[in-house]
mmCIF file of C-alpha atoms and ligand atoms in Angstrom:
data_model
loop_
_atom_site.group_PDB
_atom_site.id
_atom_site.type_symbol
_atom_site.label_atom_id
_atom_site.label_comp_id
_atom_site.label_asym_id
_atom_site.label_seq_id
_atom_site.Cartn_x
_atom_site.Cartn_y
_atom_site.Cartn_z
ATOM 1 C CA MET A 845 -0.276 -0.130 -0.317
ATOM 2 C CA SER A 846 1.228 3.966 -0.642
ATOM 3 C CA LEU A 847 0.817 6.214 1.621
ATOM 4 C CA ALA A 848 2.539 8.518 -0.713
ATOM 5 C CA ALA A 849 0.079 11.629 -0.327
ATOM 6 C CA SER A 850 0.537 12.005 3.428
ATOM 7 C CA ALA A 851 4.624 12.895 4.705
ATOM 8 C CA PRO A 852 6.280 10.206 6.848
ATOM 9 C CA PRO A 853 6.743 11.353 10.072
ATOM 10 C CA ALA A 854 10.229 13.526 11.659
ATOM 11 C CA PRO A 855 12.796 11.306 13.226
ATOM 12 C CA VAL A 856 12.366 10.978 16.952
ATOM 13 C CA ARG A 857 14.701 12.511 18.239
ATOM 14 C CA VAL A 858 17.654 11.653 21.064
ATOM 15 C CA MET A 859 18.429 12.043 24.604
ATOM 16 C CA GLY A 860 21.306 11.123 26.248
ATOM 17 C CA VAL A 861 21.366 10.543 30.550
ATOM 18 C CA LEU A 862 24.104 12.354 32.225
ATOM 19 C CA ASN A 863 23.643 11.735 35.803
ATOM 20 C CA MET A 864 25.827 13.307 38.180
ATOM 21 C CA THR A 865 24.465 11.839 40.668
ATOM 22 C CA PRO A 866 25.779 9.633 43.314
ATOM 23 C CA ASP A 867 22.247 7.533 43.458
ATOM 24 C CA SER A 868 19.700 7.372 40.292
ATOM 25 C CA PHE A 869 18.761 3.871 39.899
ATOM 26 C CA SER A 870 19.948 3.429 36.741
ATOM 27 C CA ASP A 871 23.621 4.424 36.634
ATOM 28 C CA GLY A 872 24.227 6.612 39.900
ATOM 29 C CA GLY A 873 28.180 6.694 40.861
ATOM 30 C CA SER A 874 29.116 6.510 37.369
ATOM 31 C CA LEU A 875 29.759 9.709 36.526
ATOM 32 C CA GLY A 876 32.451 11.252 39.546
ATOM 33 C CA SER A 877 33.918 14.318 37.968
ATOM 34 C CA VAL A 878 33.273 16.995 35.463
ATOM 35 C CA GLU A 879 36.386 15.469 33.775
ATOM 36 C CA ALA A 880 33.777 12.287 33.266
ATOM 37 C CA GLY A 881 30.443 14.105 33.022
ATOM 38 C CA LEU A 882 32.495 15.585 29.763
ATOM 39 C CA ALA A 883 34.095 12.655 28.318
ATOM 40 C CA ARG A 884 30.912 10.544 28.365
ATOM 41 C CA ALA A 885 28.599 14.021 26.875
ATOM 42 C CA LEU A 886 31.032 14.113 23.791
ATOM 43 C CA ALA A 887 30.485 10.022 23.662
ATOM 44 C CA LEU A 888 26.532 9.866 23.829
ATOM 45 C CA VAL A 889 26.943 13.599 21.248
ATOM 46 C CA ARG A 890 29.130 10.644 18.745
ATOM 47 C CA ALA A 891 26.933 7.469 19.618
ATOM 48 C CA GLY A 892 24.102 9.938 18.052
ATOM 49 C CA ALA A 893 22.678 11.783 20.832
ATOM 50 C CA ASP A 894 20.734 15.255 19.554
ATOM 51 C CA ILE A 895 20.222 16.221 23.219
ATOM 52 C CA LEU A 896 22.059 15.878 26.401
ATOM 53 C CA ASP A 897 20.384 15.583 29.824
ATOM 54 C CA VAL A 898 21.824 17.008 32.890
ATOM 55 C CA GLY A 899 21.008 16.045 36.409
ATOM 56 C CA GLY A 900 22.557 16.837 39.547
ATOM 57 C CA GLU A 901 19.364 15.025 41.900
ATOM 58 C CA SER A 902 17.922 11.593 41.383
ATOM 59 C CA THR A 903 14.035 11.831 41.242
ATOM 60 C CA ARG A 904 14.085 7.654 42.128
ATOM 61 C CA PRO A 905 11.600 6.405 44.615
ATOM 62 C CA GLY A 906 13.106 7.435 47.799
ATOM 63 C CA ALA A 907 16.232 9.813 47.143
ATOM 64 C CA THR A 908 17.425 11.558 49.380
ATOM 65 C CA PRO A 909 16.489 15.694 48.623
ATOM 66 C CA VAL A 910 19.105 17.480 46.816
ATOM 67 C CA PRO A 911 19.600 21.610 48.310
ATOM 68 C CA ALA A 912 19.892 23.486 45.085
ATOM 69 C CA ASP A 913 23.186 24.933 45.820
ATOM 70 C CA GLU A 914 24.431 21.227 46.040
ATOM 71 C CA GLU A 915 22.358 20.682 42.866
ATOM 72 C CA ILE A 916 24.181 23.197 41.416
ATOM 73 C CA VAL A 917 27.686 22.331 41.892
ATOM 74 C CA ARG A 918 26.741 19.240 40.888
ATOM 75 C CA VAL A 919 26.329 20.452 36.946
ATOM 76 C CA VAL A 920 26.557 23.968 35.986
ATOM 77 C CA PRO A 921 30.327 22.852 35.875
ATOM 78 C CA LEU A 922 29.400 20.668 33.294
ATOM 79 C CA ILE A 923 26.805 22.232 31.687
ATOM 80 C CA ARG A 924 29.626 25.133 31.015
ATOM 81 C CA ALA A 925 32.519 22.044 29.883
ATOM 82 C CA ILE A 926 29.891 20.767 27.504
ATOM 83 C CA ARG A 927 29.210 24.180 25.510
ATOM 84 C CA ALA A 928 32.728 24.787 25.683
ATOM 85 C CA GLU A 929 33.258 21.470 23.141
ATOM 86 C CA SER A 930 30.084 20.473 21.721
ATOM 87 C CA GLY A 931 26.887 22.893 20.334
ATOM 88 C CA ALA A 932 24.641 19.837 21.353
ATOM 89 C CA PRO A 933 21.126 21.274 22.841
ATOM 90 C CA ILE A 934 21.655 20.710 26.348
ATOM 91 C CA SER A 935 18.833 20.149 29.250
ATOM 92 C CA VAL A 936 18.909 20.415 33.361
ATOM 93 C CA ASP A 937 16.830 17.380 34.353
ATOM 94 C CA THR A 938 15.559 19.998 37.873
ATOM 95 C CA MET A 939 12.325 20.843 39.995
ATOM 96 C CA LYS A 940 14.413 23.826 41.315
ATOM 97 C CA PRO A 941 14.475 26.939 39.576
ATOM 98 C CA GLU A 942 17.294 28.961 41.090
ATOM 99 C CA VAL A 943 19.326 25.306 39.465
ATOM 100 C CA ALA A 944 17.395 25.959 36.381
ATOM 101 C CA ARG A 945 18.487 29.738 35.748
ATOM 102 C CA ALA A 946 21.987 28.594 37.169
ATOM 103 C CA ALA A 947 21.845 26.010 34.176
ATOM 104 C CA VAL A 948 20.689 28.441 31.502
ATOM 105 C CA ALA A 949 22.977 30.644 32.454
ATOM 106 C CA ALA A 950 25.867 28.022 31.851
ATOM 107 C CA GLY A 951 24.584 27.583 28.210
ATOM 108 C CA ALA A 952 21.502 24.590 28.593
ATOM 109 C CA THR A 953 18.696 25.853 26.479
ATOM 110 C CA ILE A 954 15.820 23.617 27.737
ATOM 111 C CA TRP A 955 14.788 22.888 30.637
ATOM 112 C CA ASN A 956 13.517 19.351 31.736
ATOM 113 C CA ASP A 957 11.074 19.651 34.567
ATOM 114 C CA VAL A 958 9.885 16.139 36.174
ATOM 115 C CA ALA A 959 7.208 19.046 38.726
ATOM 116 C CA ALA A 960 5.842 20.791 35.569
ATOM 117 C CA LEU A 961 7.166 23.657 36.798
ATOM 118 C CA ARG A 962 5.326 22.988 40.287
ATOM 119 C CA TRP A 963 7.561 24.578 42.698
ATOM 120 C CA PRO A 964 7.771 27.928 43.512
ATOM 121 C CA GLY A 965 8.372 30.442 41.549
ATOM 122 C CA ALA A 966 9.386 27.882 38.396
ATOM 123 C CA LEU A 967 6.558 29.227 35.964
ATOM 124 C CA GLU A 968 7.721 32.800 36.583
ATOM 125 C CA ALA A 969 10.852 31.342 35.909
ATOM 126 C CA ALA A 970 10.209 29.442 32.729
ATOM 127 C CA ALA A 971 8.619 32.165 31.299
ATOM 128 C CA GLU A 972 11.235 34.769 32.020
ATOM 129 C CA LEU A 973 14.374 32.114 30.479
ATOM 130 C CA GLY A 974 12.159 31.797 27.039
ATOM 131 C CA CYS A 975 14.046 28.320 27.261
ATOM 132 C CA ASP A 976 12.409 25.525 26.302
ATOM 133 C CA VAL A 977 10.725 23.997 29.127
ATOM 134 C CA VAL A 978 9.497 19.699 29.469
ATOM 135 C CA LEU A 979 6.783 19.649 31.295
ATOM 136 C CA MET A 980 6.315 16.041 32.990
ATOM 137 C CA HIS A 981 3.473 14.350 35.294
ATOM 138 C CA MET A 982 4.439 12.645 38.207
ATOM 139 C CA GLN A 983 1.131 11.851 40.968
ATOM 140 C CA GLY A 984 3.151 13.082 45.062
ATOM 141 C CA GLU A 985 6.989 12.900 45.467
ATOM 142 C CA PRO A 986 9.463 11.808 44.804
ATOM 143 C CA GLY A 987 10.527 10.523 48.282
ATOM 144 C CA THR A 988 6.772 8.631 48.574
ATOM 145 C CA MET A 989 4.987 8.722 45.107
ATOM 146 C CA GLN A 990 5.062 4.727 44.855
ATOM 147 C CA ARG A 991 3.875 4.005 47.882
ATOM 148 C CA GLU A 992 -0.036 3.708 46.895
ATOM 149 C CA PRO A 993 -0.599 5.623 43.151
ATOM 150 C CA ARG A 994 -4.205 5.299 42.264
ATOM 151 C CA TYR A 995 -5.709 6.934 39.132
ATOM 152 C CA ASP A 996 -9.733 6.902 37.811
ATOM 153 C CA ASP A 997 -8.337 6.154 34.508
ATOM 154 C CA VAL A 998 -4.301 7.185 34.183
ATOM 155 C CA VAL A 999 -4.296 7.887 30.629
ATOM 156 C CA ALA A 1000 -6.872 10.417 30.992
ATOM 157 C CA ASP A 1001 -5.968 11.735 34.591
ATOM 158 C CA VAL A 1002 -1.961 12.608 32.801
ATOM 159 C CA ALA A 1003 -3.441 14.227 29.672
ATOM 160 C CA ASP A 1004 -5.924 16.735 31.435
ATOM 161 C CA PHE A 1005 -3.100 17.297 33.877
ATOM 162 C CA LEU A 1006 -0.275 17.885 31.110
ATOM 163 C CA ALA A 1007 -2.803 20.039 29.127
ATOM 164 C CA ALA A 1008 -3.542 22.185 32.942
ATOM 165 C CA ARG A 1009 -0.332 22.745 32.863
ATOM 166 C CA ALA A 1010 0.588 23.869 29.477
ATOM 167 C CA GLU A 1011 -2.448 26.411 29.846
ATOM 168 C CA ALA A 1012 -1.044 27.539 33.269
ATOM 169 C CA ALA A 1013 3.057 27.794 31.806
ATOM 170 C CA MET A 1014 1.654 29.566 28.803
ATOM 171 C CA ALA A 1015 -1.273 31.854 31.172
ATOM 172 C CA ALA A 1016 2.368 32.948 33.242
ATOM 173 C CA GLY A 1017 3.956 33.897 29.461
ATOM 174 C CA VAL A 1018 5.823 30.195 28.470
ATOM 175 C CA ALA A 1019 5.629 30.366 24.695
ATOM 176 C CA ARG A 1020 3.383 27.768 23.492
ATOM 177 C CA GLU A 1021 5.906 26.852 20.902
ATOM 178 C CA ARG A 1022 8.522 26.178 24.135
ATOM 179 C CA ILE A 1023 6.617 23.372 26.131
ATOM 180 C CA TRP A 1024 7.165 19.904 25.537
ATOM 181 C CA LEU A 1025 5.177 16.978 27.332
ATOM 182 C CA ASP A 1026 6.122 13.900 28.795
ATOM 183 C CA PRO A 1027 4.056 11.383 30.793
ATOM 184 C CA GLY A 1028 6.453 10.513 32.923
ATOM 185 C CA VAL A 1029 6.185 6.954 33.235
ATOM 186 C CA GLY A 1030 7.008 6.093 36.412
ATOM 187 C CA PHE A 1031 6.617 8.200 38.089
ATOM 188 C CA GLY A 1032 3.683 8.025 40.783
ATOM 189 C CA LYS A 1033 2.529 5.236 38.523
ATOM 190 C CA HIS A 1034 1.567 1.775 39.697
ATOM 191 C CA MET A 1035 4.230 -0.615 37.659
ATOM 192 C CA ILE A 1036 2.477 -2.264 35.958
ATOM 193 C CA ARG A 1037 -0.840 -1.235 35.491
ATOM 194 C CA HIS A 1038 -0.660 2.311 34.800
ATOM 195 C CA ASN A 1039 2.539 2.286 32.896
ATOM 196 C CA LEU A 1040 1.537 0.177 30.415
ATOM 197 C CA PRO A 1041 -2.165 1.407 29.556
ATOM 198 C CA LEU A 1042 -0.419 4.884 29.085
ATOM 199 C CA LEU A 1043 2.242 3.579 27.522
ATOM 200 C CA ALA A 1044 -0.754 2.193 25.214
ATOM 201 C CA GLY A 1045 -2.883 5.219 25.872
ATOM 202 C CA LEU A 1046 0.056 8.244 24.259
ATOM 203 C CA PRO A 1047 -1.103 8.570 21.231
ATOM 204 C CA ARG A 1048 -3.862 10.716 23.390
ATOM 205 C CA ILE A 1049 -0.979 12.709 25.602
ATOM 206 C CA VAL A 1050 0.437 13.137 21.663
ATOM 207 C CA GLY A 1051 -3.173 14.526 20.449
ATOM 208 C CA LEU A 1052 -2.773 17.187 22.758
ATOM 209 C CA GLY A 1053 -0.616 18.898 20.297
ATOM 210 C CA PHE A 1054 2.848 19.355 21.808
ATOM 211 C CA PRO A 1055 5.494 17.428 21.509
ATOM 212 C CA VAL A 1056 5.799 14.128 23.573
ATOM 213 C CA LEU A 1057 8.978 12.993 25.213
ATOM 214 C CA LEU A 1058 8.488 9.453 26.406
ATOM 215 C CA GLY A 1059 11.995 8.546 29.261
ATOM 216 C CA VAL A 1060 11.296 4.543 29.577
ATOM 217 C CA SER A 1061 15.275 3.380 29.355
ATOM 218 C CA ARG A 1062 16.038 0.937 31.692
ATOM 219 C CA LYS A 1063 12.906 1.808 33.476
ATOM 220 C CA SER A 1064 11.172 -0.725 36.753
ATOM 221 C CA PHE A 1065 8.019 -1.437 34.773
ATOM 222 C CA ILE A 1066 10.747 -3.672 32.199
ATOM 223 C CA GLY A 1067 12.347 -5.711 35.122
ATOM 224 C CA ALA A 1068 8.109 -6.281 36.560
ATOM 225 C CA LEU A 1069 7.874 -8.043 32.946
ATOM 226 C CA ASP A 1070 10.992 -9.671 32.525
ATOM 227 C CA GLU A 1071 11.867 -12.124 35.949
ATOM 228 C CA GLN A 1072 13.484 -8.831 37.757
ATOM 229 C CA ALA A 1073 16.220 -8.021 35.277
ATOM 230 C CA PRO A 1074 18.234 -5.234 37.363
ATOM 231 C CA PRO A 1075 18.302 -1.587 35.910
ATOM 232 C CA ASP A 1076 22.104 -3.052 33.282
ATOM 233 C CA ALA A 1077 20.197 -5.337 31.870
ATOM 234 C CA ARG A 1078 16.703 -4.572 30.241
ATOM 235 C CA LEU A 1079 18.034 -2.811 27.308
ATOM 236 C CA GLY A 1080 16.164 -5.007 25.066
ATOM 237 C CA GLY A 1081 12.939 -3.761 26.825
ATOM 238 C CA SER A 1082 13.643 -0.333 26.733
ATOM 239 C CA ILE A 1083 14.315 0.202 22.519
ATOM 240 C CA ALA A 1084 11.166 -2.124 22.838
ATOM 241 C CA ALA A 1085 8.705 0.561 24.265
ATOM 242 C CA ALA A 1086 10.841 3.408 22.768
ATOM 243 C CA LEU A 1087 9.989 1.870 19.399
ATOM 244 C CA ALA A 1088 6.004 1.702 21.023
ATOM 245 C CA GLY A 1089 6.716 5.534 21.344
ATOM 246 C CA ALA A 1090 7.889 6.326 18.161
ATOM 247 C CA ALA A 1091 5.156 4.431 16.116
ATOM 248 C CA ALA A 1092 2.811 7.084 18.500
ATOM 249 C CA GLY A 1093 3.961 9.837 17.969
ATOM 250 C CA VAL A 1094 6.727 10.707 20.443
ATOM 251 C CA ALA A 1095 8.740 13.572 19.241
ATOM 252 C CA ALA A 1096 12.018 12.058 21.506
ATOM 253 C CA VAL A 1097 13.458 9.604 23.971
ATOM 254 C CA ARG A 1098 15.349 9.954 26.749
ATOM 255 C CA VAL A 1099 17.438 6.779 26.941
ATOM 256 C CA HIS A 1100 20.736 5.640 29.042
ATOM 257 C CA ASP A 1101 22.387 3.677 25.715
ATOM 258 C CA VAL A 1102 22.449 6.107 23.663
ATOM 259 C CA ARG A 1103 24.039 3.907 20.160
ATOM 260 C CA GLU A 1104 21.345 1.137 20.477
ATOM 261 C CA THR A 1105 18.603 2.750 20.601
ATOM 262 C CA VAL A 1106 19.642 5.482 17.992
ATOM 263 C CA GLN A 1107 20.150 2.002 15.495
ATOM 264 C CA ALA A 1108 16.723 1.264 16.561
ATOM 265 C CA LEU A 1109 14.635 3.812 15.403
ATOM 266 C CA ARG A 1110 16.617 4.441 12.877
ATOM 267 C CA VAL A 1111 15.432 0.779 11.354
ATOM 268 C CA TRP A 1112 12.160 1.421 12.466
ATOM 269 C CA GLN A 1113 12.162 5.088 10.403
ATOM 270 C CA ALA A 1114 13.188 3.395 7.574
ATOM 271 C CA ILE A 1115 10.610 0.472 7.331
ATOM 272 C CA VAL A 1116 8.262 3.521 7.877
ATOM 273 C CA GLN A 1117 9.696 5.155 5.324
ATOM 274 C CA ALA A 1118 9.701 2.705 2.527
ATOM 275 C CA GLY A 1119 5.906 2.520 2.929
ATOM 276 C CA TYR A 1120 5.469 6.274 1.960
ATOM 277 C CA GLN A 1121 7.453 5.909 -1.378
ATOM 278 C CA VAL A 1122 5.374 5.318 -4.408
HETATM 279 N N1 HH2 B 973 12.976 10.090 34.369
HETATM 280 C C1 HH2 B 973 13.640 9.871 34.769
HETATM 281 C C2 HH2 B 973 14.428 11.309 34.892
HETATM 282 N N2 HH2 B 973 13.999 12.224 34.558
HETATM 283 N N3 HH2 B 973 13.093 13.241 32.894
HETATM 284 C C3 HH2 B 973 11.944 13.489 32.165
HETATM 285 N N4 HH2 B 973 11.448 14.385 31.087
HETATM 286 N N5 HH2 B 973 11.107 11.753 31.814
HETATM 287 C C4 HH2 B 973 11.624 10.891 32.568
HETATM 288 O O1 HH2 B 973 11.228 9.768 32.188
HETATM 289 C C5 HH2 B 973 13.057 11.003 32.973
HETATM 290 C C6 HH2 B 973 13.057 12.201 33.487
HETATM 291 C C7 HH2 B 973 14.596 9.009 35.550
HETATM 292 O O2 HH2 B 973 15.802 7.880 35.472
HETATM 293 P P1 HH2 B 973 17.139 8.836 35.602
HETATM 294 O O3 HH2 B 973 17.168 9.545 35.442
HETATM 295 O O4 HH2 B 973 17.807 7.807 34.891
HETATM 296 O O5 HH2 B 973 17.394 8.242 37.527
HETATM 297 P P2 HH2 B 973 16.951 9.191 38.665
HETATM 298 O O6 HH2 B 973 16.298 9.620 38.770
HETATM 299 O O7 HH2 B 973 17.414 8.197 39.776
HETATM 300 O O8 HH2 B 973 18.504 9.483 38.227
#
């Protein structure tokens, strides 16, 4: 069947994870210095990353909160070092407006906020900074979010929340074209009962009309579906979930294993593209 009349989807962008944290669930402690972080960042760019996501506070369930000044010390020198060596877009993974401000001053152009600008002063900061913002859904707080997550209808609840946060951001002065949405897989969601229907319902989130970022890499639901495989043994499941996102129309995926994901997406994209040729 030829689909020549309509255009194939744009390639899915890949955001590579750089966690400057001692305690991240998937790769904690692997980057102990700016030099190690920079080497990893440049390796991710060579592997095909379109965006580098620098984080200084783990959001895994039960993680210890990090004060803003400590988070700034973890992320800003690395952002500066990357900016000096590479033109790759940098996002900062933080909930705190003061960290976002320092990161943007150092060269980040995207604020990846798992709290969707709900911290005091966050909406105003995003509007002032004028950077892109990722608004992610999370039920509860990182420390307690996995205790007893509840939804009437997880897809509808997440879609309604994201639409409301996008409205709040625009009302505060954030330009519509700066906004990305993220369903927040694993953030206040039962591993199977909530994450899987949410992934199946991604077209509804995409249908809100903003680019969607999806973070599924190495997440616990993959271990739950495969004999409790540990985070570093979840590559196959991570790629499967990323491709499910691609098929649903997400604009970008946030991943630890950049090279492997880029290859999987290239093959998927080539197959889809072949269906559009006369
Ligand atoms: N997931 C994590 C962290 N930040 N940001 C967005 N937008 N979407 C996500 O799904 C997402 C995110 C959790 O992964 P990781 O960074 O590997 O772990 P930790 O939070 O323990 O540092």
